[in-house]
mmCIF file of C-alpha atoms in Angstrom:
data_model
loop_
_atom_site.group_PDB
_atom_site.id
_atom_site.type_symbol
_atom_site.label_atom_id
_atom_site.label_comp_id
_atom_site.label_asym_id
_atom_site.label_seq_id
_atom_site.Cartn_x
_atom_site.Cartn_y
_atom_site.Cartn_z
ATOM 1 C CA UNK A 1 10.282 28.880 -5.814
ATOM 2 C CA UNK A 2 9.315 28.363 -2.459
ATOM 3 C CA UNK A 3 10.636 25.369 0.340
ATOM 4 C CA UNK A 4 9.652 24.183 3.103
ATOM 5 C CA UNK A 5 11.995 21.946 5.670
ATOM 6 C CA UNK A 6 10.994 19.879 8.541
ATOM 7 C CA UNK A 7 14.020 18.394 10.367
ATOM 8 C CA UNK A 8 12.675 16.210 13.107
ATOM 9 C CA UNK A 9 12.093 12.957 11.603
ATOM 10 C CA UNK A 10 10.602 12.065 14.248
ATOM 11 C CA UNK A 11 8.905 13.370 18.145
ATOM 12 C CA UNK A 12 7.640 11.826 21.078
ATOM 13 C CA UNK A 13 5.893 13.842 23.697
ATOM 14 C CA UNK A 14 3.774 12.585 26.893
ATOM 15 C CA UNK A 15 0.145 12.712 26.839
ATOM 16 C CA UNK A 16 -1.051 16.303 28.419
ATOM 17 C CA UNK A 17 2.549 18.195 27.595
ATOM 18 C CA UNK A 18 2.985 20.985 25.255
ATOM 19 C CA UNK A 19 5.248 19.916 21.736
ATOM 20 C CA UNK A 20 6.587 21.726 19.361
ATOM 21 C CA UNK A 21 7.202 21.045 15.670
ATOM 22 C CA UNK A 22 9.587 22.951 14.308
ATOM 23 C CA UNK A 23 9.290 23.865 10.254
ATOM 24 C CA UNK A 24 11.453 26.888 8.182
ATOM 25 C CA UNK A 25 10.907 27.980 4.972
ATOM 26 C CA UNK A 26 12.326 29.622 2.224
ATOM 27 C CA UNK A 27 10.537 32.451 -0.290
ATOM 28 C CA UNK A 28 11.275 35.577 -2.083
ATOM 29 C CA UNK A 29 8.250 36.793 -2.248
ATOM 30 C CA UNK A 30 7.357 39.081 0.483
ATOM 31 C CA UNK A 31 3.278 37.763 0.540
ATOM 32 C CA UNK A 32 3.051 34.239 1.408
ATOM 33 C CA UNK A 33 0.731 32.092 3.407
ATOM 34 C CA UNK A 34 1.806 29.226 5.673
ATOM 35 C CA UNK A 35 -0.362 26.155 6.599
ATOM 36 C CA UNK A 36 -0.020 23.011 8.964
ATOM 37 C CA UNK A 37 -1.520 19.584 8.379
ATOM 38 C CA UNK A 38 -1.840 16.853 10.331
ATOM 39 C CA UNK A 39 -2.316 13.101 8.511
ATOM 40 C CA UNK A 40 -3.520 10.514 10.627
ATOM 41 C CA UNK A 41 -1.916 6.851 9.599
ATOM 42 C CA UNK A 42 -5.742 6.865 8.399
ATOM 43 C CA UNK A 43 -4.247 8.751 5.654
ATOM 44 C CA UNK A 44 -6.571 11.748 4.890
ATOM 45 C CA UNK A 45 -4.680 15.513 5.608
ATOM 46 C CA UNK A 46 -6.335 17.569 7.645
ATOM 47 C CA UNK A 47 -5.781 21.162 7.839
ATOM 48 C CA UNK A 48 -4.722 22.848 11.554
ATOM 49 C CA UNK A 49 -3.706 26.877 11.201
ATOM 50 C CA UNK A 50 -3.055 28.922 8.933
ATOM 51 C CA UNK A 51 -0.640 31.794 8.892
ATOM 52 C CA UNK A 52 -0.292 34.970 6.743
ATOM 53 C CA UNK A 53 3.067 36.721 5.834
ATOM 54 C CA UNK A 54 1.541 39.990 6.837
ATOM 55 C CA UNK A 55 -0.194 38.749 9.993
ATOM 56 C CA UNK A 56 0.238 41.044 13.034
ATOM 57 C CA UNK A 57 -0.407 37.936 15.509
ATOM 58 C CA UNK A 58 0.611 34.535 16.385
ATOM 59 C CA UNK A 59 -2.460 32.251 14.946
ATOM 60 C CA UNK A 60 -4.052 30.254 17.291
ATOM 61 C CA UNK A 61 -6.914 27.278 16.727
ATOM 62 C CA UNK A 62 -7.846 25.572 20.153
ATOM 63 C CA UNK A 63 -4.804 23.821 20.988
ATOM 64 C CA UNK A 64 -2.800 24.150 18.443
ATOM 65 C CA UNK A 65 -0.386 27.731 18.022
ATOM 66 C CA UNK A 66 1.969 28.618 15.611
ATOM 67 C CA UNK A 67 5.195 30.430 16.717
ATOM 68 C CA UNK A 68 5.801 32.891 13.789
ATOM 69 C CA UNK A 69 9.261 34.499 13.416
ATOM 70 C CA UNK A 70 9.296 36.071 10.163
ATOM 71 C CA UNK A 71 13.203 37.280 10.705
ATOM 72 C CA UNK A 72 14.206 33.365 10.910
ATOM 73 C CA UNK A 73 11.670 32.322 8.047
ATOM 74 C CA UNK A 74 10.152 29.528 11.022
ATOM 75 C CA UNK A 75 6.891 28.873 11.595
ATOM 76 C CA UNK A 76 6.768 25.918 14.866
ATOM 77 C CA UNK A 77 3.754 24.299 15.444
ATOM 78 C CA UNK A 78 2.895 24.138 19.420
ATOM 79 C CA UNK A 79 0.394 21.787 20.519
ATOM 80 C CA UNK A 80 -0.950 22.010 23.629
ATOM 81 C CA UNK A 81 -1.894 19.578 26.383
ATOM 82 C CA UNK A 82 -1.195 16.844 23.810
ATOM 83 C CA UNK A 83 -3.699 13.714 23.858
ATOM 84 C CA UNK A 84 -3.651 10.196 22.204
ATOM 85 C CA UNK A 85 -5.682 11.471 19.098
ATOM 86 C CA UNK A 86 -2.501 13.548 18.261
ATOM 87 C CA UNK A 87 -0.510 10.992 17.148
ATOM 88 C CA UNK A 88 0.039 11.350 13.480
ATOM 89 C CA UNK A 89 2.375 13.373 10.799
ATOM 90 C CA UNK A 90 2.227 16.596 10.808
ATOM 91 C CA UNK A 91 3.366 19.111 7.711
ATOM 92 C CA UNK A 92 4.119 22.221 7.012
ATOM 93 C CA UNK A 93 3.055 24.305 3.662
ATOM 94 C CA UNK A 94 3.885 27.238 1.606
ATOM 95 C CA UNK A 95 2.153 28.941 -0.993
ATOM 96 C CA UNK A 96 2.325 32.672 -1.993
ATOM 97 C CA UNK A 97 -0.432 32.554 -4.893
ATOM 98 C CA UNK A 98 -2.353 29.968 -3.963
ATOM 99 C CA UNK A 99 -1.913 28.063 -6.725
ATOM 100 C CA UNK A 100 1.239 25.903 -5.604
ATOM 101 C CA UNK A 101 1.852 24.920 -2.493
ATOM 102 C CA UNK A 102 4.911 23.248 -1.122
ATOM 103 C CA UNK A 103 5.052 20.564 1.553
ATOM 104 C CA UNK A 104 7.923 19.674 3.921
ATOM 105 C CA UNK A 105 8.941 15.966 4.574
ATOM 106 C CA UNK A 106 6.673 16.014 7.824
ATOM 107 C CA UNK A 107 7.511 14.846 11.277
ATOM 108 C CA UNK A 108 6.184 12.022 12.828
ATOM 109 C CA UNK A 109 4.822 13.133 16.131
ATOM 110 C CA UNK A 110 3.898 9.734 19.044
ATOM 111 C CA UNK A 111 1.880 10.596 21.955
ATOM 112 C CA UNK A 112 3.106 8.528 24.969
ATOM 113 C CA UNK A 113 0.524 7.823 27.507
ATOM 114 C CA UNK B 1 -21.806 17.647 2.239
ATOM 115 C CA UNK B 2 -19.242 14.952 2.262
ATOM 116 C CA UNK B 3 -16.014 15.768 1.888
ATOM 117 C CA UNK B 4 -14.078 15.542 -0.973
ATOM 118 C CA UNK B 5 -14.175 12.096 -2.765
ATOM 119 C CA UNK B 6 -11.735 9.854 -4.057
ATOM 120 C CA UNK B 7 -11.920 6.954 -6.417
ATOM 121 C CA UNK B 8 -10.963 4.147 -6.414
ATOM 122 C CA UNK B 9 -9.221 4.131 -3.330
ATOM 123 C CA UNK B 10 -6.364 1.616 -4.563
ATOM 124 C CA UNK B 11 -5.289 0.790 -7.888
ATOM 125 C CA UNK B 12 -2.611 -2.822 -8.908
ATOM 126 C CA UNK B 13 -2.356 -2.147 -12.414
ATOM 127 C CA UNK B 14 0.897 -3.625 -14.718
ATOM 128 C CA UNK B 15 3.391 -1.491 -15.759
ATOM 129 C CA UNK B 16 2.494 -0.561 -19.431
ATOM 130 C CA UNK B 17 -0.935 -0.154 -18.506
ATOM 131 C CA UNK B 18 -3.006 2.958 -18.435
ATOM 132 C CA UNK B 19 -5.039 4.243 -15.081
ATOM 133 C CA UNK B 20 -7.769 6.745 -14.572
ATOM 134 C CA UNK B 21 -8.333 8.134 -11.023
ATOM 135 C CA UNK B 22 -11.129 10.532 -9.984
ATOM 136 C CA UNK B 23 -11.642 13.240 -7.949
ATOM 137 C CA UNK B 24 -14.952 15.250 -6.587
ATOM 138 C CA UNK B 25 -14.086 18.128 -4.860
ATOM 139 C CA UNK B 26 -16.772 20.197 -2.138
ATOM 140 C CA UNK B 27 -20.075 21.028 -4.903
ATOM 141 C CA UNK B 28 -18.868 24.663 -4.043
ATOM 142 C CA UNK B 29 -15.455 24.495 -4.521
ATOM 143 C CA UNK B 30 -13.882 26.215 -7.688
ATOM 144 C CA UNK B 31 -10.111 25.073 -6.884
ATOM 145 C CA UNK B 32 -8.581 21.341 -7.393
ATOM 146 C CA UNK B 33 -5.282 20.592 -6.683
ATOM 147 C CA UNK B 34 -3.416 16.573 -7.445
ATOM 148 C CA UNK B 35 -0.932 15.747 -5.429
ATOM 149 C CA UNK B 36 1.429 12.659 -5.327
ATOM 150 C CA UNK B 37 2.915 11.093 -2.193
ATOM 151 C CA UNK B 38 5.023 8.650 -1.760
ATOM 152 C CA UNK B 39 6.251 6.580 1.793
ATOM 153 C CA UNK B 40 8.335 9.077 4.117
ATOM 154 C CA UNK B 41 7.812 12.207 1.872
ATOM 155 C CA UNK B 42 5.147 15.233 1.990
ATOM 156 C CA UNK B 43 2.469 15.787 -1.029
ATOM 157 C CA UNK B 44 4.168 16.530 -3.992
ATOM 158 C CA UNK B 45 2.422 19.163 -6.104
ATOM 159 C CA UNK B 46 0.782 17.756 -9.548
ATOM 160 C CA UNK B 47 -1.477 20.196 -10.827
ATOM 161 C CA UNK B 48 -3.867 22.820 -10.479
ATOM 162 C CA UNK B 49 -7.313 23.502 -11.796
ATOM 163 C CA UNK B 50 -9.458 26.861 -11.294
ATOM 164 C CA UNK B 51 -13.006 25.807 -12.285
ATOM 165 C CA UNK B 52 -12.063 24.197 -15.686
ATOM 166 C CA UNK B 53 -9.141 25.723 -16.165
ATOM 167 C CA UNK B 54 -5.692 24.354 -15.531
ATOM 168 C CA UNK B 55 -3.605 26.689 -14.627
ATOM 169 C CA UNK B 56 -0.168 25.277 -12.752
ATOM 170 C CA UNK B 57 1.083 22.091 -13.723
ATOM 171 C CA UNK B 58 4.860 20.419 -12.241
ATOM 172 C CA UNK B 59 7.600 20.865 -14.353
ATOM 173 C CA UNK B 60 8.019 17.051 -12.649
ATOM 174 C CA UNK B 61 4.681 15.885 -14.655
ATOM 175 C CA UNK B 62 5.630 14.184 -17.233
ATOM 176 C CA UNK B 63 4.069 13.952 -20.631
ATOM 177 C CA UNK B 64 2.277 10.598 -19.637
ATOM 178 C CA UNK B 65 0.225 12.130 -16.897
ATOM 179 C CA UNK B 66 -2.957 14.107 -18.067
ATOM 180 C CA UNK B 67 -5.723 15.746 -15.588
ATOM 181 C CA UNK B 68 -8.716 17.272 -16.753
ATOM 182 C CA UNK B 69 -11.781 18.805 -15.077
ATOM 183 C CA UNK B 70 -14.203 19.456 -17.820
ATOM 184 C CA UNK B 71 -16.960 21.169 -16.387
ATOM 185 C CA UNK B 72 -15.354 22.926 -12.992
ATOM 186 C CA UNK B 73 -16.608 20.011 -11.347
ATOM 187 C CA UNK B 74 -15.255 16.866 -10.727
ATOM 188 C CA UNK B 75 -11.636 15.750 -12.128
ATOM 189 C CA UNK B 76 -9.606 12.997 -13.906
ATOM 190 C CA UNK B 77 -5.630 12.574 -13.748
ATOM 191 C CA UNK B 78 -4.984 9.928 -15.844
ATOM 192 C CA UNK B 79 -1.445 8.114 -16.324
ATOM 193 C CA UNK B 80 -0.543 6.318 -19.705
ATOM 194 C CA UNK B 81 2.195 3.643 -20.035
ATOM 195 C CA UNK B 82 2.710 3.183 -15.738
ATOM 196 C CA UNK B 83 6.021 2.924 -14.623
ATOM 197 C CA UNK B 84 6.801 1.124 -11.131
ATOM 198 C CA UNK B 85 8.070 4.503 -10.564
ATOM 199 C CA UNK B 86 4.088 5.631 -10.545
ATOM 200 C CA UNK B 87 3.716 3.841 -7.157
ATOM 201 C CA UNK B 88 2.408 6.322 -4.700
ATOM 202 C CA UNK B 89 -0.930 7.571 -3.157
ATOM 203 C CA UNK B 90 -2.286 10.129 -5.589
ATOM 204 C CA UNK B 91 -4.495 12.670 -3.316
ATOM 205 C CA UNK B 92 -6.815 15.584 -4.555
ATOM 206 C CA UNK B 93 -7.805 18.504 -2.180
ATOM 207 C CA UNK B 94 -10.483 21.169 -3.021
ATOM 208 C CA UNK B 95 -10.853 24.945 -1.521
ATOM 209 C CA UNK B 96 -13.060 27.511 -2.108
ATOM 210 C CA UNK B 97 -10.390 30.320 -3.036
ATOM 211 C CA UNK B 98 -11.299 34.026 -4.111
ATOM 212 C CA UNK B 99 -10.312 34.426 -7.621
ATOM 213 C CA UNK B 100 -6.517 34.271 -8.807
ATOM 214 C CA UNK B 101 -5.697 36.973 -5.736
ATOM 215 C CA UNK B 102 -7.717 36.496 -2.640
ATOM 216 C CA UNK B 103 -6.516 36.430 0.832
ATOM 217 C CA UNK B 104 -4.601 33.357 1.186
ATOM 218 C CA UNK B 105 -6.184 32.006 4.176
ATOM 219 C CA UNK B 106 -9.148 30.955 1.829
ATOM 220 C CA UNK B 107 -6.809 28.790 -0.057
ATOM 221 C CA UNK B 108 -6.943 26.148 2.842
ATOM 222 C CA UNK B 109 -7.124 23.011 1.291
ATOM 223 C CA UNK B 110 -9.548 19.841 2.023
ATOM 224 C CA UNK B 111 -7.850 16.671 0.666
ATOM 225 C CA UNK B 112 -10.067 13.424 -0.014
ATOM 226 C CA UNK B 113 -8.897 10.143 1.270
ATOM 227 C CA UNK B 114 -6.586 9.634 -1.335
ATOM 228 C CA UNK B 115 -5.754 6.570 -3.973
ATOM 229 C CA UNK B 116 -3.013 4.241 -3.674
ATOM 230 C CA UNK B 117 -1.607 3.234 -6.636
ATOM 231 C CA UNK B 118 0.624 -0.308 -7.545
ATOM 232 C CA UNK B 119 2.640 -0.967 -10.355
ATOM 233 C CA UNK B 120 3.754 -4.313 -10.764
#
């Protein structure tokens, strides 16, 4: 079985810094895929990056990064130059088959203007 | 195309009572996932469906929750007998996929807006 853990409840961050949201996980299974999702208090999830076990590079999607150390099983979100909009949870996912995923408990992330 | 599609959107039902939610994924789709989630907590995995096929279901489902998806299209998850326990927002995501072993990246999931569910 796979897990994912989040362990900031909560973050605040100024409007235009850089956050980041920190998530580890747990797998034995050397093929896995890693995913980030941000829900508004709107309520609908909304996927951000993805990740691959076997990915050579650091994904990247606009503003948004992920800081992959396979070594430490972590996979941190960064956001960049954060804005209003960005206020939300975020979570983390793992799947290695694609047929189960796992979610963390999500951090609640408040831009400050 | 709009989205995946939720409904109804919220649900006060008695406990005892039987609910029906459904789900229509993207028309071109072939994967539907149900997830439950409840306040402070990520999406908890229900079930999975490859076109009409259900393939993963939580050892957590009990035996009063049924899904179906009869023709690979849209879904049902149905819950018999509601507990207060049932109170949560039930959500169902789509993706396209490749098969049972494509490149994960296509499993990236589009949820629908979700529906809330009350037990009184």
């Amino acid at each position: 079985a796979q897990k994912i853990t989040q362990t900031q409840p909560g973050m605040f961050v100024q409007e235009k810094e850089a956050v980041t949201l920190d998530c580890t996980y747990d797998t034995s299974d050397p093929s896995y895929g890693l995913f980030w999702y941000k829900q508004p208090s709107s309520g609908e999830m909304i996927f951000l990056i993805y990740q691959g076990s076997y990915d050579q590079q650091n994904a990247t999607e606009g503003r948004y990064s992920l800081n992959f150390q396979k070594a430490r099983k972590s996979a941190n979100l960064v956001i960049s130059a954060s804005q209003l909009g960005d206020s939300a949870m975020y979570f983390c996912a793992i799947t290695n088959t694609g047929n189960q995923f796992y979610f963390g408990t999500g951090t609640s992330l408040t831009v400050i203007p | 195309d709009t989205g995946v599609s939720q409904d109804p959107r919220h649900k006060i039902t008695k406990r005892g009572q039987n609910v029906t939610f459904r789900c229509d994924p993207i028309s071109e789709h072939n994967r539907l996932y149900w997830y439950r989630q409840t306040l402070g907590q990520g999406p908890e995995f229900l079930t999975y469906f490859q076109n009409e096929a259900q393939l993963e279901k939580s050892r957590l489902l009990s035996d009063r929750f049924s899904a179906e998806r009869p023709k690979g299209s849209f879904s049902t998850l149905e819950i018999q007998r509601t507990e207060q326990g049932d109170s949560a927002m039930y959500l169902c995501a789509s993706s396209l996929g490749q098969g049972t072993s494509g490149p994960l990246n296509s499993y990236e999931q589009y949820f629908g807006p979700g529906t809330r569910l009350t037990v009184t």
